[in-house]
PDB file of C-alpha atoms in Angstrom:
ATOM      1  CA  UNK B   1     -16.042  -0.153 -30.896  1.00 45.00           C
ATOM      2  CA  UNK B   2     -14.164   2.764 -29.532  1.00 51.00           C
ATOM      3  CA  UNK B   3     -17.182   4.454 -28.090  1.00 57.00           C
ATOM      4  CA  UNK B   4     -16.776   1.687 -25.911  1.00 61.00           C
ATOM      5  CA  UNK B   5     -20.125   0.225 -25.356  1.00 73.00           C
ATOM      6  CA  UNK B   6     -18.395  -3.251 -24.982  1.00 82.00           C
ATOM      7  CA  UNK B   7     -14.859  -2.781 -23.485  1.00 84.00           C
ATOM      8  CA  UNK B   8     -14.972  -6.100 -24.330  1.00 86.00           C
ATOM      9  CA  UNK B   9     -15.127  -6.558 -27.357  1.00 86.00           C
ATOM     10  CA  UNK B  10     -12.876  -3.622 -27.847  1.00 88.00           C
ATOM     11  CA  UNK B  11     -10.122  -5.308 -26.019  1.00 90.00           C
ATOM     12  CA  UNK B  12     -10.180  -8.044 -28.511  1.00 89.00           C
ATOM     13  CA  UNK B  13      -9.971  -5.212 -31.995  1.00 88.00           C
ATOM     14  CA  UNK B  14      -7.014  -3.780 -29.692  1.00 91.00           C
ATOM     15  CA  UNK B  15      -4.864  -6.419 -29.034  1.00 91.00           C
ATOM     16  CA  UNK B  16      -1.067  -6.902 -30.069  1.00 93.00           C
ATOM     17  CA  UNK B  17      -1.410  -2.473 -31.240  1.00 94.00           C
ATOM     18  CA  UNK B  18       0.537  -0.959 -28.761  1.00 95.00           C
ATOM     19  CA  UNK B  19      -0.926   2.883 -30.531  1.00 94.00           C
ATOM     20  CA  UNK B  20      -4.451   1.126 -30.168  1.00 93.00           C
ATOM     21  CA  UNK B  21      -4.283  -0.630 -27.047  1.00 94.00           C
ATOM     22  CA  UNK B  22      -3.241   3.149 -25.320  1.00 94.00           C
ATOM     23  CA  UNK B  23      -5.927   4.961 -27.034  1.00 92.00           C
ATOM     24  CA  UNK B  24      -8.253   2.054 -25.446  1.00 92.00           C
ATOM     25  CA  UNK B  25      -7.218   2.980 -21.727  1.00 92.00           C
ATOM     26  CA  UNK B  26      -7.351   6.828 -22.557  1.00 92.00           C
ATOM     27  CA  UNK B  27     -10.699   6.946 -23.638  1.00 90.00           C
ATOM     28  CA  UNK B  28     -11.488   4.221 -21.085  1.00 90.00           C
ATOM     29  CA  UNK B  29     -10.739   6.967 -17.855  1.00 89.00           C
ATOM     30  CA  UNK B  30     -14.488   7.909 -16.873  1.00 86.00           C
ATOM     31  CA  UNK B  31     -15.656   7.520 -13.174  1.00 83.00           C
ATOM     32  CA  UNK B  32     -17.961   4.139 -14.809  1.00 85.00           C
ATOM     33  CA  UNK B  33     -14.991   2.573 -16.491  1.00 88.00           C
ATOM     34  CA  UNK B  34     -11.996   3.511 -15.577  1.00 89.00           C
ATOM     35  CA  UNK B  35     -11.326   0.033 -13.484  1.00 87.00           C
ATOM     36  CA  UNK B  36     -11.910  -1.751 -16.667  1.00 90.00           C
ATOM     37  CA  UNK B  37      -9.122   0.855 -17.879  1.00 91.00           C
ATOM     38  CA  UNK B  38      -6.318  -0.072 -14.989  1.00 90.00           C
ATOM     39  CA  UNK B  39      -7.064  -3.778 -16.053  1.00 90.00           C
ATOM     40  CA  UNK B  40      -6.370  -3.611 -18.999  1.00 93.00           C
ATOM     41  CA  UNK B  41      -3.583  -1.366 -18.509  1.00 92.00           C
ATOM     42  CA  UNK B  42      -1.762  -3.953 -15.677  1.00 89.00           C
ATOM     43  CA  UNK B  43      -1.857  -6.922 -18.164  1.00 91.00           C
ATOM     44  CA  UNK B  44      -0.294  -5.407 -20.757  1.00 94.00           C
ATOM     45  CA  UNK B  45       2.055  -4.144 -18.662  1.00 92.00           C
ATOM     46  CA  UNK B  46       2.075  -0.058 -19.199  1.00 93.00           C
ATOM     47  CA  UNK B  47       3.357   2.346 -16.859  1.00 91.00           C
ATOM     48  CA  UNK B  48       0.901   3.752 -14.730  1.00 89.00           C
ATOM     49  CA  UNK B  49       2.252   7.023 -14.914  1.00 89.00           C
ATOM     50  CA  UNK B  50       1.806   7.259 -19.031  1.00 93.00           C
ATOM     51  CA  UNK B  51      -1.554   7.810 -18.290  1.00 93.00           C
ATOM     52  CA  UNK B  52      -1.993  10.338 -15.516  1.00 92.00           C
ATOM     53  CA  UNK B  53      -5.817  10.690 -16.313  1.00 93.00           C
ATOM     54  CA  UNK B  54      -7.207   7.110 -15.182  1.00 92.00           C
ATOM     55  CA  UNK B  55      -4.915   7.348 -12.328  1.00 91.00           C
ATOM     56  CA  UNK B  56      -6.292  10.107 -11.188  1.00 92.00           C
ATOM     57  CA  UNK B  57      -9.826   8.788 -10.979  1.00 91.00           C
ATOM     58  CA  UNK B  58      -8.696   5.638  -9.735  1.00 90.00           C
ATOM     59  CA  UNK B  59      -6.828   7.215  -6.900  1.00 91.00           C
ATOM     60  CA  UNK B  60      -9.337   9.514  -5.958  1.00 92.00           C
ATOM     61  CA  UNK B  61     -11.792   7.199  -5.989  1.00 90.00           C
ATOM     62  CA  UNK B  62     -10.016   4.409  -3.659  1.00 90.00           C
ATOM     63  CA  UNK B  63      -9.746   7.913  -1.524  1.00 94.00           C
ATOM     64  CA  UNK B  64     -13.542   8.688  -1.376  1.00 93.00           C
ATOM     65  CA  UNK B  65     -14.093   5.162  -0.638  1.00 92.00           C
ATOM     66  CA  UNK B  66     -11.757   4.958   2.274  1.00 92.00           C
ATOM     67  CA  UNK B  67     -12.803   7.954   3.705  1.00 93.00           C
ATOM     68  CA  UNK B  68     -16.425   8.020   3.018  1.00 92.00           C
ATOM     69  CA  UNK B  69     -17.015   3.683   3.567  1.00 92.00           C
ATOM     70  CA  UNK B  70     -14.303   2.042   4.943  1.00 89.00           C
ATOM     71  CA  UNK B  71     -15.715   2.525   8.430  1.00 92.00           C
ATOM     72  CA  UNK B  72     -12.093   4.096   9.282  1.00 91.00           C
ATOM     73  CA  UNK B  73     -11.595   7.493  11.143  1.00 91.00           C
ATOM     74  CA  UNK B  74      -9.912  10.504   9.144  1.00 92.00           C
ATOM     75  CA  UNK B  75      -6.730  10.168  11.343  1.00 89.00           C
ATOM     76  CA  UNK B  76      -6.806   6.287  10.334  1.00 89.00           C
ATOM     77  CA  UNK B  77      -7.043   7.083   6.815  1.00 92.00           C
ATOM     78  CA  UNK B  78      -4.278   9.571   6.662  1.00 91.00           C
ATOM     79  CA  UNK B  79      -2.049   6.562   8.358  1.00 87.00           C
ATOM     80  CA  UNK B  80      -3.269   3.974   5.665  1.00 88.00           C
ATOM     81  CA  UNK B  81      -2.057   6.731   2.732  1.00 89.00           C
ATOM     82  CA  UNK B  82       1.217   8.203   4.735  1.00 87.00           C
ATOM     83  CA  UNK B  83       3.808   6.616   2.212  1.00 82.00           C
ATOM     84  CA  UNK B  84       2.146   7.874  -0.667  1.00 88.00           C
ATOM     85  CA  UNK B  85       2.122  11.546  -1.889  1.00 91.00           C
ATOM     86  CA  UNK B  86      -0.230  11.446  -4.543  1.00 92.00           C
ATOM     87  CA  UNK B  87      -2.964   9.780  -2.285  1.00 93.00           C
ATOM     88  CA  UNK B  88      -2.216  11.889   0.589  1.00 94.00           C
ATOM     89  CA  UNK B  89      -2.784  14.848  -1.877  1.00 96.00           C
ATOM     90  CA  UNK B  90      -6.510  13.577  -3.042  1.00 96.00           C
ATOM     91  CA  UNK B  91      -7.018  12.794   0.953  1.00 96.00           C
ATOM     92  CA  UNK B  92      -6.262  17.013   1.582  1.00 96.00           C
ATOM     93  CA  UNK B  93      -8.756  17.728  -1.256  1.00 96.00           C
ATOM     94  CA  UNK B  94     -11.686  14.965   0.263  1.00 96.00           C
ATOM     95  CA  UNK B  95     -10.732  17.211   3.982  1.00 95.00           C
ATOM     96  CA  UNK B  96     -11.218  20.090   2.276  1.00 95.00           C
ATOM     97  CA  UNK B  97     -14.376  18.708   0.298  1.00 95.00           C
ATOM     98  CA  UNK B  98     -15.523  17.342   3.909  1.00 95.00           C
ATOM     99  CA  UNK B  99     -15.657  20.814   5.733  1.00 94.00           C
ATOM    100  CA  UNK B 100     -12.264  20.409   7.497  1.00 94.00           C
ATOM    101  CA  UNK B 101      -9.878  23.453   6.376  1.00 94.00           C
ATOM    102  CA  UNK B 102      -7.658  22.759   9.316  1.00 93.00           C
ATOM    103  CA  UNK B 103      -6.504  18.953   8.982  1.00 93.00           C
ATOM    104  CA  UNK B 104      -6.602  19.662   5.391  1.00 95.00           C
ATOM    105  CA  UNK B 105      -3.982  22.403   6.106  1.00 94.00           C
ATOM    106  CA  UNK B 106      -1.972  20.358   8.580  1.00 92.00           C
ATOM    107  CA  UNK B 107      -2.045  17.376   6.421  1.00 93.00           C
ATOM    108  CA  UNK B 108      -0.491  18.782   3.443  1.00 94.00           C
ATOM    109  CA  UNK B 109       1.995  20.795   5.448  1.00 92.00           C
ATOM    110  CA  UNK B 110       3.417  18.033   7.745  1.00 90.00           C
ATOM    111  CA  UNK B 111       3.674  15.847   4.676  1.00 91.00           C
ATOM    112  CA  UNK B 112       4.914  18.331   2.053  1.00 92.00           C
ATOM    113  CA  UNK B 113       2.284  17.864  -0.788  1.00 95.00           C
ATOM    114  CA  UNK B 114       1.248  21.098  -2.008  1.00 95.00           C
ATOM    115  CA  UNK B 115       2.161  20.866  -4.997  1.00 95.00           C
ATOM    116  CA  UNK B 116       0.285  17.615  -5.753  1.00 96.00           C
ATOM    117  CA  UNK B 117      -3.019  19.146  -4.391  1.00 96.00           C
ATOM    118  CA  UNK B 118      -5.159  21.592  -6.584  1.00 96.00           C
ATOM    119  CA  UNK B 119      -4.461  25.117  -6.848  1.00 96.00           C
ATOM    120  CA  UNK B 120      -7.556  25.890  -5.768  1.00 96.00           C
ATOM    121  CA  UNK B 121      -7.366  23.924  -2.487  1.00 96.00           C
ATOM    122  CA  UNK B 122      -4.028  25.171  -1.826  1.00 96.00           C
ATOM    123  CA  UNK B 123      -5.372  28.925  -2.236  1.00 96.00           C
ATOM    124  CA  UNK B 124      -8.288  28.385  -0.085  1.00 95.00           C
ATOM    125  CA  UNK B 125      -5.924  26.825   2.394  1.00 95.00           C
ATOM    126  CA  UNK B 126      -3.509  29.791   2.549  1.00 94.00           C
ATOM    127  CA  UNK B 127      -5.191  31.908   5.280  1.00 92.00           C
ATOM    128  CA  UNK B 128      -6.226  28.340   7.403  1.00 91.00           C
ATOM    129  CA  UNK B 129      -4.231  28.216  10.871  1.00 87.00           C
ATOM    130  CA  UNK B 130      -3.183  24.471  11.581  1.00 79.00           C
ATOM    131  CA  UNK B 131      -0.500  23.477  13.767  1.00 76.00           C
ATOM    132  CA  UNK B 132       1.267  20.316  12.701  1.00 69.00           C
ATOM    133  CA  UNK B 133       0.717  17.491  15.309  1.00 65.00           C
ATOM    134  CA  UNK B 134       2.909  14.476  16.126  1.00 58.00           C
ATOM    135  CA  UNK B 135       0.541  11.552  16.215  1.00 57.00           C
ATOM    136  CA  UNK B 136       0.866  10.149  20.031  1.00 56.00           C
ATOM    137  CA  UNK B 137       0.209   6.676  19.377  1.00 60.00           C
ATOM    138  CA  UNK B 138      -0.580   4.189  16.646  1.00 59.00           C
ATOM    139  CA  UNK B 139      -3.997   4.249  15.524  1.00 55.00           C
ATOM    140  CA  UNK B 140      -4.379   0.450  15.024  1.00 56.00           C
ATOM    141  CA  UNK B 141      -3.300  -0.711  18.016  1.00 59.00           C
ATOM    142  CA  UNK B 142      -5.232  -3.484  19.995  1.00 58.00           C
ATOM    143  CA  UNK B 143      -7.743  -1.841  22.328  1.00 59.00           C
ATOM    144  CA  UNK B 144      -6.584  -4.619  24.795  1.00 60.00           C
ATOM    145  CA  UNK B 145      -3.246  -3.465  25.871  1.00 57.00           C
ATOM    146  CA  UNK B 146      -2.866  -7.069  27.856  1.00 58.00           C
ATOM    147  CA  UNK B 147      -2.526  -8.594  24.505  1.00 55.00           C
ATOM    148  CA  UNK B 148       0.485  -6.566  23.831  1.00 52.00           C
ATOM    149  CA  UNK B 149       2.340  -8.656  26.714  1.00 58.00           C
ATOM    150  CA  UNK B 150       5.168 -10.566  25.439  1.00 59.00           C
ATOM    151  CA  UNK B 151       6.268 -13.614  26.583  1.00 71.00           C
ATOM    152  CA  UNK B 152       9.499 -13.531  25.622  1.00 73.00           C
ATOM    153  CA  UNK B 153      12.776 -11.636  27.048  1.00 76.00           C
ATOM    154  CA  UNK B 154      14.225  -9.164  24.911  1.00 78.00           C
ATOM    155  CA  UNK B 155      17.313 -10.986  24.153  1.00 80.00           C
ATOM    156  CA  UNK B 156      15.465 -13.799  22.905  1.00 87.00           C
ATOM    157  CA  UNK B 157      13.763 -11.436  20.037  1.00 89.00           C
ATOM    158  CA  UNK B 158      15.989 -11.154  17.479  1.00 91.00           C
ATOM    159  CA  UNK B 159      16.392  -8.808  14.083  1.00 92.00           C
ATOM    160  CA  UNK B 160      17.595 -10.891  11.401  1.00 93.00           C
ATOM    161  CA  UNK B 161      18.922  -8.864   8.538  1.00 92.00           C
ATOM    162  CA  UNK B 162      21.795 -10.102   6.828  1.00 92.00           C
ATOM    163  CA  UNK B 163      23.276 -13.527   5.714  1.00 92.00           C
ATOM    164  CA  UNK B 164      25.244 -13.654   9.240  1.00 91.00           C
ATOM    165  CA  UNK B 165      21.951 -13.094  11.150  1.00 91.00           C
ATOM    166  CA  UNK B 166      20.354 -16.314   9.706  1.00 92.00           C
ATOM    167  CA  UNK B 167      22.662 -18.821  11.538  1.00 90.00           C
ATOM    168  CA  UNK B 168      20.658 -17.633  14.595  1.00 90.00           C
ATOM    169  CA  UNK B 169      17.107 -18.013  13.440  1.00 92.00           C
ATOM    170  CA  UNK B 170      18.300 -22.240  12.531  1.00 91.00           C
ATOM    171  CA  UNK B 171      16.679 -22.534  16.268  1.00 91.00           C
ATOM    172  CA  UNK B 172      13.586 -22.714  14.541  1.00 93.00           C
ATOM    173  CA  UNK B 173      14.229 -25.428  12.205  1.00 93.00           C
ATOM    174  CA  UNK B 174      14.090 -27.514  15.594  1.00 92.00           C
ATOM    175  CA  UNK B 175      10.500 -26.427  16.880  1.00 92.00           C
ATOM    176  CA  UNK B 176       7.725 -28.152  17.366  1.00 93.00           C
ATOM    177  CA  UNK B 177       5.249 -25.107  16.798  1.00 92.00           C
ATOM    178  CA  UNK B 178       6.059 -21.822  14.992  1.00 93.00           C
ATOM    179  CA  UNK B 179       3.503 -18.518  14.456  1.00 91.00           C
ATOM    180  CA  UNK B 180       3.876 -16.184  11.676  1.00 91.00           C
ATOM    181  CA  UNK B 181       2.479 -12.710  11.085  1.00 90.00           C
ATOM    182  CA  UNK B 182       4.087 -10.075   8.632  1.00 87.00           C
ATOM    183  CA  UNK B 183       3.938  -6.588   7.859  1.00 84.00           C
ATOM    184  CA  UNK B 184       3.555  -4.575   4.624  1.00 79.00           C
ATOM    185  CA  UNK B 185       2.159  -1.444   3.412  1.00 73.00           C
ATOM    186  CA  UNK B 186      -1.433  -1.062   2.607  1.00 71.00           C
ATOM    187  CA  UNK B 187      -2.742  -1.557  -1.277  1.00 71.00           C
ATOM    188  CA  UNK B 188      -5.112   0.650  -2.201  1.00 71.00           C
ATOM    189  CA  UNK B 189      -5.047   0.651  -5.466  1.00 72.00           C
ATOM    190  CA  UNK B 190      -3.634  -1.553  -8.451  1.00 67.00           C
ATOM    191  CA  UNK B 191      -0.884   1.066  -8.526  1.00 65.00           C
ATOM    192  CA  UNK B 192       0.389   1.208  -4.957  1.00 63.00           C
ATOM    193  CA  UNK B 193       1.523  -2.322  -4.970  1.00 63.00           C
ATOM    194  CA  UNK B 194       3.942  -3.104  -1.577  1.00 68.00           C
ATOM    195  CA  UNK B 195       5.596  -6.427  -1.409  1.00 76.00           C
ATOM    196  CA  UNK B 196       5.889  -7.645   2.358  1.00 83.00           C
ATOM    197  CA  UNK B 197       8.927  -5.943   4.356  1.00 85.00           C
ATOM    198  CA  UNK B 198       8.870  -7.889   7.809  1.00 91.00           C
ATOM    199  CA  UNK B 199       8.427 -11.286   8.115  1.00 92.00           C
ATOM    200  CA  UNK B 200       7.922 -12.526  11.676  1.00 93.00           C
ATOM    201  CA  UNK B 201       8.635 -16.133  13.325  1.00 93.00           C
ATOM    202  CA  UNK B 202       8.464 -17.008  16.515  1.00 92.00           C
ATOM    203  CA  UNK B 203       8.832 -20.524  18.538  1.00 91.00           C
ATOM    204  CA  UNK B 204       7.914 -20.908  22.108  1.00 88.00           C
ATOM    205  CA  UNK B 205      11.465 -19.639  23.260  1.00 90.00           C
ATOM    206  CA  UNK B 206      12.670 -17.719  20.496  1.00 91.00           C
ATOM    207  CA  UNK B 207      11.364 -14.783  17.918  1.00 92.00           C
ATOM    208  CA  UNK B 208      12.993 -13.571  14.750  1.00 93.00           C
ATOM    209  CA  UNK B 209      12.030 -10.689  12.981  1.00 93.00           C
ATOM    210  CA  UNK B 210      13.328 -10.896   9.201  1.00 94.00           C
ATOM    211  CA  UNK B 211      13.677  -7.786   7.198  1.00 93.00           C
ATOM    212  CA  UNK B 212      12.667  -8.813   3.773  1.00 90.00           C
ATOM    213  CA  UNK B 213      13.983  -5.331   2.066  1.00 87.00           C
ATOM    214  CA  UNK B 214      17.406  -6.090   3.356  1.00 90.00           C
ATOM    215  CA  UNK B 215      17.373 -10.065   2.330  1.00 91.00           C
ATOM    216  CA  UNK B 216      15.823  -9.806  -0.545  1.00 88.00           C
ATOM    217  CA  UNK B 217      18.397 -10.732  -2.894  1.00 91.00           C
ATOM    218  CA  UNK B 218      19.898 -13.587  -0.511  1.00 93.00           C
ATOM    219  CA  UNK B 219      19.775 -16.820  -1.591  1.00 94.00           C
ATOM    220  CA  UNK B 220      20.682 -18.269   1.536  1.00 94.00           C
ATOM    221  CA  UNK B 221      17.584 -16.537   3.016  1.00 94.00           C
ATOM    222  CA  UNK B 222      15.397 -17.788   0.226  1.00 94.00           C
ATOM    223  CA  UNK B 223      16.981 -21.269   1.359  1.00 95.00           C
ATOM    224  CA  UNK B 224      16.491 -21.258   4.263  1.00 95.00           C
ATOM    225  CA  UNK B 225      12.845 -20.113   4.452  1.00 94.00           C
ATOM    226  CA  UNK B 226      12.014 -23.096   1.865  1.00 95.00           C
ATOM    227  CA  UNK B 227      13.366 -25.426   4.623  1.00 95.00           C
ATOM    228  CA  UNK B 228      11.208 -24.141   7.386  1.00 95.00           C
ATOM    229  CA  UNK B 229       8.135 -23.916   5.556  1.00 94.00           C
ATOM    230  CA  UNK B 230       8.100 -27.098   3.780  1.00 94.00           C
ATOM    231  CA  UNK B 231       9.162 -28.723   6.805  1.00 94.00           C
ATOM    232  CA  UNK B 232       6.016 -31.188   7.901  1.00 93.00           C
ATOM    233  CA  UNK B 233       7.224 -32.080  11.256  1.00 92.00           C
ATOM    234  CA  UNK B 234       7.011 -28.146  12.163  1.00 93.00           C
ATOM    235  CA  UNK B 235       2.981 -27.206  12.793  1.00 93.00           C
ATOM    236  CA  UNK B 236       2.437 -23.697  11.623  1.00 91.00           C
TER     237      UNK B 236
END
C-alpha cells in the first residue's frame, strides 16, 4: 500500500495513526501526487510547515502555473504573491529560470527574500545590476478610468472600524438597494489561506467600508451584519 499505487486505499490502512498517516503525506510529495498529499494533510489537520517537502512542490508549482498559464504578466504575478515570502522566493527562481537575471535580482532585493531562494540563484544573482522600482500604479486597475468615478462625496464614504463606527453605517438598515464587493488576499495554494479584510456597503447616498481585521472579534458587528443581510425588504 505504501508504494502508493492507490492513495486511496492507503488513506483508509492510515487512518486514526498519527506515525502512519505522516509517513503517508511524506512519501506522497512527488510532482504527480503531491495534491493528493496537501488533501490529506488539510483534513487531518497537520501543520503545513511539518512537512516542508510537499510544500515545496505545491508552492512551486501554483508558481509555474501562475506565471507560465494564468494569462497574467510577470509584474502581475509578483503583485498576486507580494504578502508571501516563500512564494515570492519560488517566483525569483521561475525569473531566473525564465531568462530574467534583473527582475529576479530586484525582486528578491526590494522584498528581502534571499535567504528563502536557492543558493545557487542567489550566487548567480550576485554580479546582476537591478535597481529597485516603486510600482507607479496598480496593476489591476480598470482600463476604463470613467468607471473609477464615484458618485458619492467624500464625507459620505465612511471607514467603519470599531464598535463606535457602527452606529453610523445603521443608515443602511433603511435602504432600499445596497451593493457589496470585498477585498482579500489572493489563495494560491491550500496553504496561503486569507480570510476577507474589507467588506464594502454602499446605498445610493451613503458607503461604508468595514475593516474586518479590526471587528473581528465584535459581536455587535457580527449583529449587526446578520440584520442587514437577512433583511428581505433590502435588495442586494
Amino acid at each position: 500500500a505504501f508504494r502508493v499505487r492507490d492513495p486511496g486505499l492507503a488513506k483508509n490502512f492510515v487512518q486514526g495513526d498519527d506515525k502512519l498517516q505522516r509517513y503517508l503525506i511524506n512519501i506522497l510529495a512527488r510532482n504527480d501526487t503531491a495534491k493528493i498529499g496537501v488533501k490529506y494533510l488539510v483534513e487531518w489537520k497537520y501543520d503545513p510547515d511539518e512537512f516542508p517537502d510537499i510544500r515545496e512542490r505545491v508552492e512551486k508549482k501554483a508558481i509555474r502555473w501562475l506565471t507560465g498559464h494564468s494569462g497574467k504578466t510577470w509584474e502581475e504575478c509578483e503583485e498576486l504573491v507580494a504578502e508571501h515570502p516563500r512564494l515570492l522566493a519560488y517566483y525569483v527562481e521561475e525569473l531566473d529560470y525564465n531568462s530574467q537575471p534583473e527582475k529576479a535580482k530586484r525582486v528578491m532585493e526590494q522584498y528581502r527574500v534571499s535567504h528563502l531562494v536557492r543558493p545557487d540563484v542567489v550566487a548567480g544573482l550576485e554580479s546582476v545590476d537591478a535597481e529597485i522600482e516603486i510600482p507607479k500604479e496598480d496593476l489591476f486597475a480598470p482600463e476604463d478610468e470613467t468607471c473609477l468615478t464615484l458618485a458619492l462625496s467624500r464625507d459620505h464614504v465612511q471607514v467603519v472600524s470599531s464598535e463606535e463606527d457602527i452606529e453610523k453605517a445603521a443608515l443602511l438598515l433603511e435602504a432600499p438597494i445596497i451593493g457589496l464587493d470585498g477585498e482579500w488576499c489572493p489563495t494560491l495554494t491550500k496553504f496561503t489561506e486569507d480570510a476577507p479584510a474589507l467588506l464594502q456597503v454602499s446605498s445610493h447616498t451613503d458607503a461604508f467600508l468595514f475593516d474586518l481585521i479590526a471587528l473581528k472579534e465584535s459581536q455587535k458587528f457580527n449583529d449587526f451584519i446578520k440584520q442587514l443581510f437577512t433583511n428581505n425588504k433590502i435588495i442586494k
